Coordinates of C-alpha atoms and ligand atoms in Angstrom, one line a residue:
M1 CA -10.0 -11.0 -64.8
N2 CA -10.9 -7.9 -66.8
L3 CA -10.7 -5.2 -64.2
P4 CA -10.6 -1.5 -65.4
K5 CA -7.0 -0.3 -65.0
L6 CA -5.3 3.1 -64.7
E7 CA -4.5 3.1 -68.5
E8 CA -8.2 3.6 -69.1
L9 CA -8.1 7.0 -67.4
K10 CA -7.7 9.7 -70.1
D11 CA -7.0 13.4 -69.6
I12 CA -6.7 13.3 -65.8
A13 CA -4.7 16.6 -65.5
G14 CA -6.4 18.7 -62.9
K15 CA -8.9 15.9 -61.9
K16 CA -9.5 15.2 -58.2
I17 CA -8.7 11.6 -57.7
L18 CA -9.3 9.6 -54.4
V19 CA -7.2 6.5 -54.0
R20 CA -8.2 3.8 -51.5
A21 CA -4.9 2.2 -50.6
D22 CA -4.0 -0.3 -47.9
L23 CA -1.7 1.8 -45.7
N24 CA -2.5 -0.4 -42.7
V25 CA 1.2 -0.8 -41.6
P26 CA 2.6 -1.9 -38.3
L27 CA 3.6 0.9 -36.0
V28 CA 6.1 1.1 -33.1
E29 CA 6.0 3.6 -30.2
T30 CA 9.3 5.2 -29.4
D31 CA 9.4 7.8 -26.6
G32 CA 5.6 8.2 -26.9
I33 CA 5.8 8.9 -30.6
M34 CA 4.2 6.4 -33.1
Q35 CA 6.4 5.5 -36.1
V36 CA 5.9 3.3 -39.1
A37 CA 7.7 0.0 -38.4
D38 CA 7.5 -1.5 -41.9
T39 CA 6.8 0.5 -45.1
F40 CA 6.1 -2.5 -47.3
R41 CA 2.5 -1.5 -48.0
I42 CA 3.3 2.1 -48.4
E43 CA 6.0 1.2 -51.0
A44 CA 3.4 -1.0 -52.8
T45 CA 1.0 1.8 -53.5
I46 CA 3.6 4.5 -54.5
P47 CA 3.6 3.4 -58.2
T48 CA -0.2 4.2 -58.4
L49 CA 0.2 7.5 -56.7
S50 CA 3.1 8.5 -58.8
W51 CA 1.4 7.4 -62.0
L52 CA -1.5 9.8 -61.2
L53 CA 0.7 12.7 -60.1
D54 CA 2.8 12.4 -63.2
R55 CA -0.3 13.0 -65.3
G56 CA -1.2 16.1 -63.4
A57 CA -4.0 14.7 -61.2
S58 CA -4.7 16.1 -57.7
V59 CA -4.3 13.0 -55.5
T60 CA -5.8 12.2 -52.1
V61 CA -5.3 8.8 -50.5
C62 CA -7.4 7.1 -47.8
S63 CA -6.9 3.9 -45.7
H64 CA -7.8 2.3 -42.5
L65 CA -5.1 1.8 -39.8
G66 CA -5.4 -0.8 -37.0
R67 CA -8.6 -1.5 -35.3
P68 CA -10.1 1.7 -33.8
K69 CA -13.7 1.2 -32.8
G70 CA -15.5 3.7 -35.0
K71 CA -14.1 6.9 -33.3
P72 CA -10.9 8.8 -33.3
E73 CA -8.0 7.3 -31.2
D74 CA -4.7 9.0 -31.1
R75 CA -2.6 5.8 -31.4
Y76 CA -4.4 4.9 -34.7
S77 CA -3.9 8.3 -36.2
M78 CA -2.6 8.4 -39.8
T79 CA 0.0 11.0 -38.9
P80 CA 3.1 8.7 -39.1
V81 CA 1.8 7.2 -42.2
R82 CA 1.1 10.6 -43.7
E83 CA 4.7 11.6 -42.9
A84 CA 6.1 8.5 -44.6
V85 CA 3.9 9.0 -47.7
N86 CA 4.9 12.7 -47.9
E87 CA 8.5 12.0 -47.6
K88 CA 8.2 10.3 -50.9
L89 CA 5.4 12.3 -52.5
P90 CA 4.9 15.6 -50.8
T91 CA 1.9 16.7 -52.8
V92 CA -0.3 13.7 -51.9
K93 CA -3.0 14.4 -49.3
V94 CA -3.5 11.6 -46.8
L95 CA -7.0 11.5 -45.1
E96 CA -7.4 10.5 -41.5
N97 CA -8.1 6.8 -40.6
L98 CA -11.3 5.6 -42.4
R99 CA -12.2 3.5 -39.3
F100 CA -12.5 6.7 -37.1
N101 CA -16.0 6.7 -38.6
A102 CA -18.3 3.8 -37.7
G103 CA -19.8 4.0 -41.1
E104 CA -16.6 2.5 -42.7
E105 CA -17.0 -0.9 -41.1
S106 CA -20.8 -0.9 -41.0
G107 CA -20.8 -0.3 -44.8
S108 CA -22.8 3.0 -44.5
L109 CA -23.9 4.5 -47.8
E110 CA -24.0 7.9 -46.2
F111 CA -20.3 7.6 -45.2
A112 CA -19.4 6.4 -48.7
Q113 CA -21.1 9.4 -50.2
Q114 CA -19.4 11.7 -47.7
L115 CA -16.0 10.1 -48.5
T116 CA -16.4 10.4 -52.3
S117 CA -18.0 13.7 -52.5
G118 CA -16.0 16.3 -54.4
Y119 CA -13.9 13.8 -56.3
D120 CA -14.0 13.1 -60.0
L121 CA -12.6 9.5 -59.9
Y122 CA -11.9 6.6 -57.5
V123 CA -8.8 4.4 -57.7
F124 CA -9.0 1.1 -55.7
D125 CA -5.5 -0.1 -54.8
A126 CA -6.1 -1.7 -51.4
F127 CA -5.8 -5.4 -52.2
G128 CA -5.3 -6.1 -48.4
A129 CA -8.7 -4.7 -47.6
A130 CA -10.6 -6.0 -50.6
H131 CA -12.1 -8.9 -48.6
R132 CA -14.0 -6.5 -46.3
N133 CA -17.6 -5.4 -46.9
H134 CA -16.7 -1.9 -45.8
A135 CA -17.9 1.4 -47.2
S136 CA -14.6 2.4 -48.9
V137 CA -14.4 -1.1 -50.5
V138 CA -17.8 -2.1 -51.7
L139 CA -19.8 1.2 -51.9
A140 CA -17.4 3.9 -53.0
P141 CA -16.7 2.1 -56.3
T142 CA -20.4 2.3 -57.1
L143 CA -20.5 6.1 -56.5
L144 CA -17.6 7.2 -58.7
P145 CA -16.1 6.0 -61.9
T146 CA -13.5 3.5 -60.6
V147 CA -10.4 1.7 -61.8
V148 CA -8.0 -0.5 -59.9
G149 CA -4.4 0.7 -59.1
I150 CA -1.2 -0.9 -60.0
N151 CA -0.8 -2.9 -56.8
M152 CA -4.4 -4.3 -56.9
A153 CA -4.0 -5.3 -60.6
L154 CA -0.6 -7.0 -59.8
E155 CA -2.0 -8.9 -56.9
V156 CA -5.0 -10.2 -58.8
D157 CA -2.7 -11.2 -61.7
K158 CA -0.1 -13.0 -59.6
L159 CA -2.6 -14.8 -57.3
S160 CA -4.8 -15.8 -60.3
K161 CA -1.9 -18.0 -61.6
L162 CA -2.3 -20.2 -58.6
I163 CA -6.1 -20.4 -59.2
D164 CA -6.2 -20.9 -63.0
S165 CA -3.5 -23.4 -63.9
P166 CA -1.0 -24.1 -61.2
A167 CA 1.8 -26.4 -62.3
S168 CA 2.0 -29.7 -60.5
P169 CA 3.2 -30.6 -57.8
Y170 CA 1.3 -27.8 -56.1
V171 CA 2.3 -27.5 -52.4
A172 CA 0.6 -25.3 -49.9
V173 CA 2.2 -24.5 -46.6
V174 CA -0.3 -23.2 -44.0
G175 CA 0.5 -22.1 -40.5
G176 CA -0.6 -19.6 -37.9
A177 CA -2.7 -19.6 -34.8
K178 CA -6.2 -21.0 -35.7
V179 CA -7.6 -23.7 -37.9
S180 CA -10.9 -21.8 -37.9
D181 CA -9.3 -18.9 -39.7
K182 CA -8.1 -21.2 -42.5
L183 CA -10.7 -23.9 -42.8
G184 CA -12.3 -22.4 -45.9
L185 CA -9.0 -22.1 -47.6
L186 CA -8.0 -25.6 -46.6
K187 CA -11.2 -27.1 -48.0
S188 CA -10.9 -25.3 -51.3
L189 CA -7.1 -26.0 -51.6
I190 CA -7.4 -29.6 -50.8
E191 CA -9.1 -30.2 -54.2
K192 CA -6.4 -28.5 -56.2
V193 CA -3.1 -29.2 -54.4
D194 CA -0.9 -32.3 -54.1
T195 CA 0.1 -31.6 -50.6
V196 CA -0.9 -29.2 -47.8
I197 CA 1.8 -28.8 -45.1
V198 CA 0.2 -27.7 -41.8
G199 CA 2.4 -26.1 -39.2
G200 CA 1.8 -23.5 -36.4
A201 CA -0.6 -24.0 -33.6
M202 CA -3.1 -25.1 -36.3
A203 CA -1.3 -28.4 -36.6
F204 CA -2.3 -29.5 -33.1
T205 CA -6.0 -29.8 -33.9
F206 CA -5.1 -32.2 -36.8
L207 CA -2.6 -34.1 -34.5
V208 CA -5.3 -34.5 -31.8
A209 CA -7.6 -36.0 -34.6
Q210 CA -4.8 -38.5 -35.2
G211 CA -4.6 -39.5 -31.6
V212 CA -1.3 -37.7 -30.9
K213 CA -0.9 -36.2 -27.4
V214 CA -0.2 -32.5 -27.7
G215 CA 0.2 -31.5 -24.0
D216 CA -1.2 -28.0 -23.3
S217 CA -0.8 -26.8 -27.0
L218 CA -3.6 -24.8 -28.6
V219 CA -6.4 -27.1 -29.9
Q220 CA -9.8 -26.2 -31.3
D221 CA -11.7 -29.2 -30.2
E222 CA -14.9 -28.3 -32.1
L223 CA -12.9 -28.7 -35.4
V224 CA -11.4 -32.1 -34.9
D225 CA -14.1 -33.8 -37.1
Q226 CA -13.4 -31.4 -39.9
C227 CA -9.7 -32.0 -39.7
I228 CA -10.4 -35.8 -39.9
E229 CA -12.2 -35.3 -43.1
L230 CA -9.4 -33.2 -44.6
M231 CA -6.9 -35.8 -43.6
A232 CA -8.9 -38.5 -45.3
T233 CA -7.7 -37.1 -48.6
G234 CA -4.2 -38.2 -47.7
K235 CA -2.8 -34.9 -48.7
I236 CA -2.1 -33.3 -45.3
L237 CA 1.4 -33.4 -44.1
L238 CA 1.9 -32.8 -40.3
P239 CA 4.9 -32.1 -38.1
K240 CA 6.3 -35.1 -36.1
D241 CA 8.5 -33.2 -33.7
F242 CA 8.0 -30.0 -31.8
V243 CA 9.8 -27.3 -29.9
A244 CA 7.9 -26.8 -26.6
L245 CA 8.0 -24.7 -23.4
E246 CA 6.7 -25.5 -19.9
T247 CA 3.2 -24.3 -19.6
G248 CA 3.0 -20.9 -17.8
K249 CA 6.6 -19.7 -18.8
P250 CA 6.5 -16.5 -20.8
F251 CA 7.0 -16.7 -24.5
G252 CA 6.8 -14.2 -27.4
V253 CA 9.6 -12.2 -25.9
S254 CA 13.0 -11.8 -27.4
D255 CA 14.9 -12.5 -24.1
G256 CA 13.2 -15.6 -22.9
E257 CA 15.1 -18.3 -20.9
P258 CA 16.4 -20.9 -23.1
T259 CA 14.5 -23.7 -21.4
Q260 CA 12.7 -25.0 -24.5
R261 CA 12.8 -28.7 -25.3
V262 CA 12.3 -30.7 -28.5
F263 CA 9.8 -33.6 -28.3
E264 CA 9.3 -36.4 -30.9
G265 CA 5.7 -37.5 -31.3
D266 CA 3.8 -36.9 -28.1
I267 CA 4.1 -33.7 -26.1
P268 CA 3.8 -34.3 -22.4
E269 CA 1.2 -32.7 -20.1
G270 CA 2.6 -29.4 -18.7
W271 CA 4.3 -28.5 -22.0
L272 CA 3.1 -26.3 -24.8
G273 CA 4.2 -26.8 -28.5
L274 CA 5.4 -23.6 -29.9
D275 CA 7.2 -24.5 -33.1
V276 CA 7.7 -27.5 -35.4
G277 CA 10.9 -29.4 -34.6
P278 CA 14.0 -29.5 -36.7
G279 CA 13.2 -32.9 -38.2
S280 CA 9.8 -31.8 -39.4
A281 CA 11.3 -28.5 -40.7
R282 CA 13.6 -30.6 -42.8
A283 CA 10.9 -32.9 -44.1
F284 CA 8.8 -29.9 -45.0
S285 CA 11.7 -28.4 -46.8
A286 CA 12.2 -31.6 -48.9
V287 CA 8.6 -31.4 -50.1
I288 CA 8.8 -27.8 -50.7
S289 CA 12.0 -28.3 -52.9
R290 CA 10.1 -30.6 -55.2
A291 CA 7.1 -28.3 -55.8
A292 CA 6.4 -26.6 -59.1
S293 CA 3.8 -24.2 -57.4
L294 CA 3.9 -23.1 -53.9
L295 CA 1.6 -21.1 -51.7
W296 CA 2.8 -20.1 -48.2
N297 CA 0.7 -18.5 -45.6
G298 CA 1.3 -18.4 -41.8
P299 CA 4.2 -19.1 -39.5
M300 CA 5.3 -22.6 -38.4
G301 CA 5.5 -21.4 -34.8
V302 CA 5.7 -18.3 -32.5
Y303 CA 8.5 -17.0 -34.8
E304 CA 8.5 -13.6 -33.1
D305 CA 10.3 -15.4 -30.3
P306 CA 13.8 -16.5 -31.4
R307 CA 13.4 -19.8 -29.5
F308 CA 10.5 -20.8 -31.7
S309 CA 11.5 -19.2 -35.0
G310 CA 13.5 -22.2 -36.4
G311 CA 10.6 -23.8 -38.3
T312 CA 9.5 -20.7 -39.9
V313 CA 13.0 -19.7 -40.9
T314 CA 13.7 -23.1 -42.4
V315 CA 10.4 -22.9 -44.4
A316 CA 11.2 -19.4 -45.5
R317 CA 14.6 -20.5 -46.9
A318 CA 13.1 -23.6 -48.6
V319 CA 10.5 -21.5 -50.3
A320 CA 13.1 -18.9 -51.3
A321 CA 15.4 -21.5 -52.7
S322 CA 12.7 -23.3 -54.7
N323 CA 12.4 -22.7 -58.5
A324 CA 8.6 -23.1 -58.2
Y325 CA 6.1 -20.3 -58.9
S326 CA 5.8 -19.1 -55.3
V327 CA 3.3 -16.9 -53.7
V328 CA 3.7 -15.8 -50.0
G329 CA 0.8 -14.1 -48.2
G330 CA 0.1 -12.9 -44.7
G331 CA 1.9 -10.4 -42.6
D332 CA 3.9 -12.9 -40.5
S333 CA 5.2 -15.1 -43.4
A334 CA 6.1 -12.0 -45.4
A335 CA 7.8 -10.4 -42.4
A336 CA 9.9 -13.7 -41.8
L337 CA 10.9 -13.6 -45.4
R338 CA 12.0 -10.0 -45.3
K339 CA 13.8 -10.5 -42.0
E340 CA 15.8 -13.2 -43.7
G341 CA 16.5 -10.9 -46.7
L342 CA 14.7 -13.4 -49.0
A343 CA 11.7 -11.2 -50.1
D344 CA 13.1 -11.0 -53.7
S345 CA 13.5 -14.7 -54.0
V346 CA 9.8 -15.5 -54.3
S347 CA 7.6 -15.0 -57.3
H348 CA 5.2 -12.8 -55.5
L349 CA 5.0 -11.4 -51.9
S350 CA 1.4 -10.4 -51.3
T351 CA 0.4 -7.3 -49.4
G352 CA -2.8 -9.1 -48.3
G353 CA -3.2 -11.6 -45.4
G354 CA -6.8 -12.4 -45.2
A355 CA -7.5 -11.0 -48.6
S356 CA -5.0 -13.3 -50.3
L357 CA -6.4 -16.3 -48.6
E358 CA -10.0 -15.5 -49.5
F359 CA -9.1 -14.7 -53.1
I360 CA -7.3 -18.1 -53.5
E361 CA -10.3 -19.7 -51.8
K362 CA -13.1 -18.1 -53.7
G363 CA -11.4 -16.6 -56.9
T364 CA -13.0 -13.2 -56.2
L365 CA -13.4 -10.7 -53.4
P366 CA -16.1 -8.2 -52.4
G367 CA -14.0 -5.3 -53.5
I368 CA -13.6 -6.8 -57.0
E369 CA -17.3 -7.6 -57.3
A370 CA -18.1 -3.9 -56.4
I371 CA -15.8 -2.6 -59.2
D372 CA -17.5 -5.0 -61.6
K373 CA -20.8 -3.6 -60.6
R374 CA -19.7 0.0 -60.8
L375 CA -21.6 2.6 -62.7
G376 CA -21.5 1.6 -66.4
W377 CA -19.1 4.2 -67.6
R378 CA -16.9 2.2 -69.8
Ligands
AMP1 P1 -2.2 -16.0 -37.9 O1 -2.5 -14.6 -37.7 O2 -3.3 -17.0 -37.8 O3 -1.4 -16.3 -39.2 O4 -1.2 -16.5 -36.8 C1 0.0 -16.0 -36.5 C2 0.3 -16.2 -35.1 O5 0.3 -17.5 -34.8 C3 1.7 -15.6 -34.7 O6 1.6 -14.5 -34.0 C4 2.3 -16.8 -34.0 O7 3.0 -16.4 -32.8 C5 1.1 -17.7 -33.6 N1 1.5 -19.1 -33.5 C6 2.1 -19.8 -34.4 N2 2.4 -21.1 -33.9 C7 1.9 -21.1 -32.7 C8 1.9 -22.1 -31.6 N3 2.4 -23.3 -31.8 N4 1.3 -21.8 -30.5 C9 0.8 -20.5 -30.2 N5 0.8 -19.6 -31.2 C10 1.3 -19.9 -32.3

């Protein structure tokens, strides 16, 4: 993909450059003060900001943060992010949350004009937002000469390897809450991969399609037929044992009572499957260890709760131990890898969740298309 890169910018000393980064980081509230909980995305865009500063540009960075509804909300203020950026690069100006203006999400031309006015150049480095049809993603690049930043270029390069010529066997591991979020990806992947391992709550809709009883686990009944079609390829590998909790008991907390149980095959009524069982995790690891190309997106269970993190941790270790070309996307899988200290053991840890899925599915993204269509300045 021939995207215009930073190296094409000549004589930028004194130029006013607006960088669209993805600084949408998780925040934690301690004593009423919001703080950045994970600097991963901030780190990812530092090389671009430093590159521009080193050449004498005046750099302003903008991003969205969380999901405010088109108006300012204190808890989504960029203040903690600004502090984290300025700790590393004191001269970078950080604008307030783009989504404090309704025009960002509605894709308003007026907002894009307001945002870009006064700047000489636009640098798009926000891979994690490149699947959105928002003003800063699809309109700003048409209003100013635009190049992609180092993070954006790296993401496109690393993910393209899984699209263009993945070495076989190609194994995808997909998990998370909803089949509906990943159906497009699954349909596109099924053509290219040898095996798709499905875990997380998603697996239950497939299991129902196979006639397995899943108790009170999450199922999207309206998607059972599509799961049957996907399974007809013979490429879908599902869990066969589960870690479950009695329905109604709290989960997702770190100090839950250890009353979980492992079930082989059917899950009885009154129980909720919240992780793949140890036998399935081992079977998944064996398939992962034989892969030459690997894509992992989505946890195998409610991994935030230590009672249901076993499947995700086992998969994280197997992906990290593999010699395959491995790409991990999505906040939860990336967080699980980092928590295990295994982030450096994969070929690429993507900063994008939805964006990495959509790029692998379609081979392009709205943000990429917009840069392609930018004013013909090259
Ligand atoms: P996603 O955002 O679709 O990748 O889904 C991630 C979320 O799915 C995490 O917050 C998990 O807690 C949740 N999840 C994974 N497995 C299950 C399950 N078996 N039941 C309920 N939620 C789950």
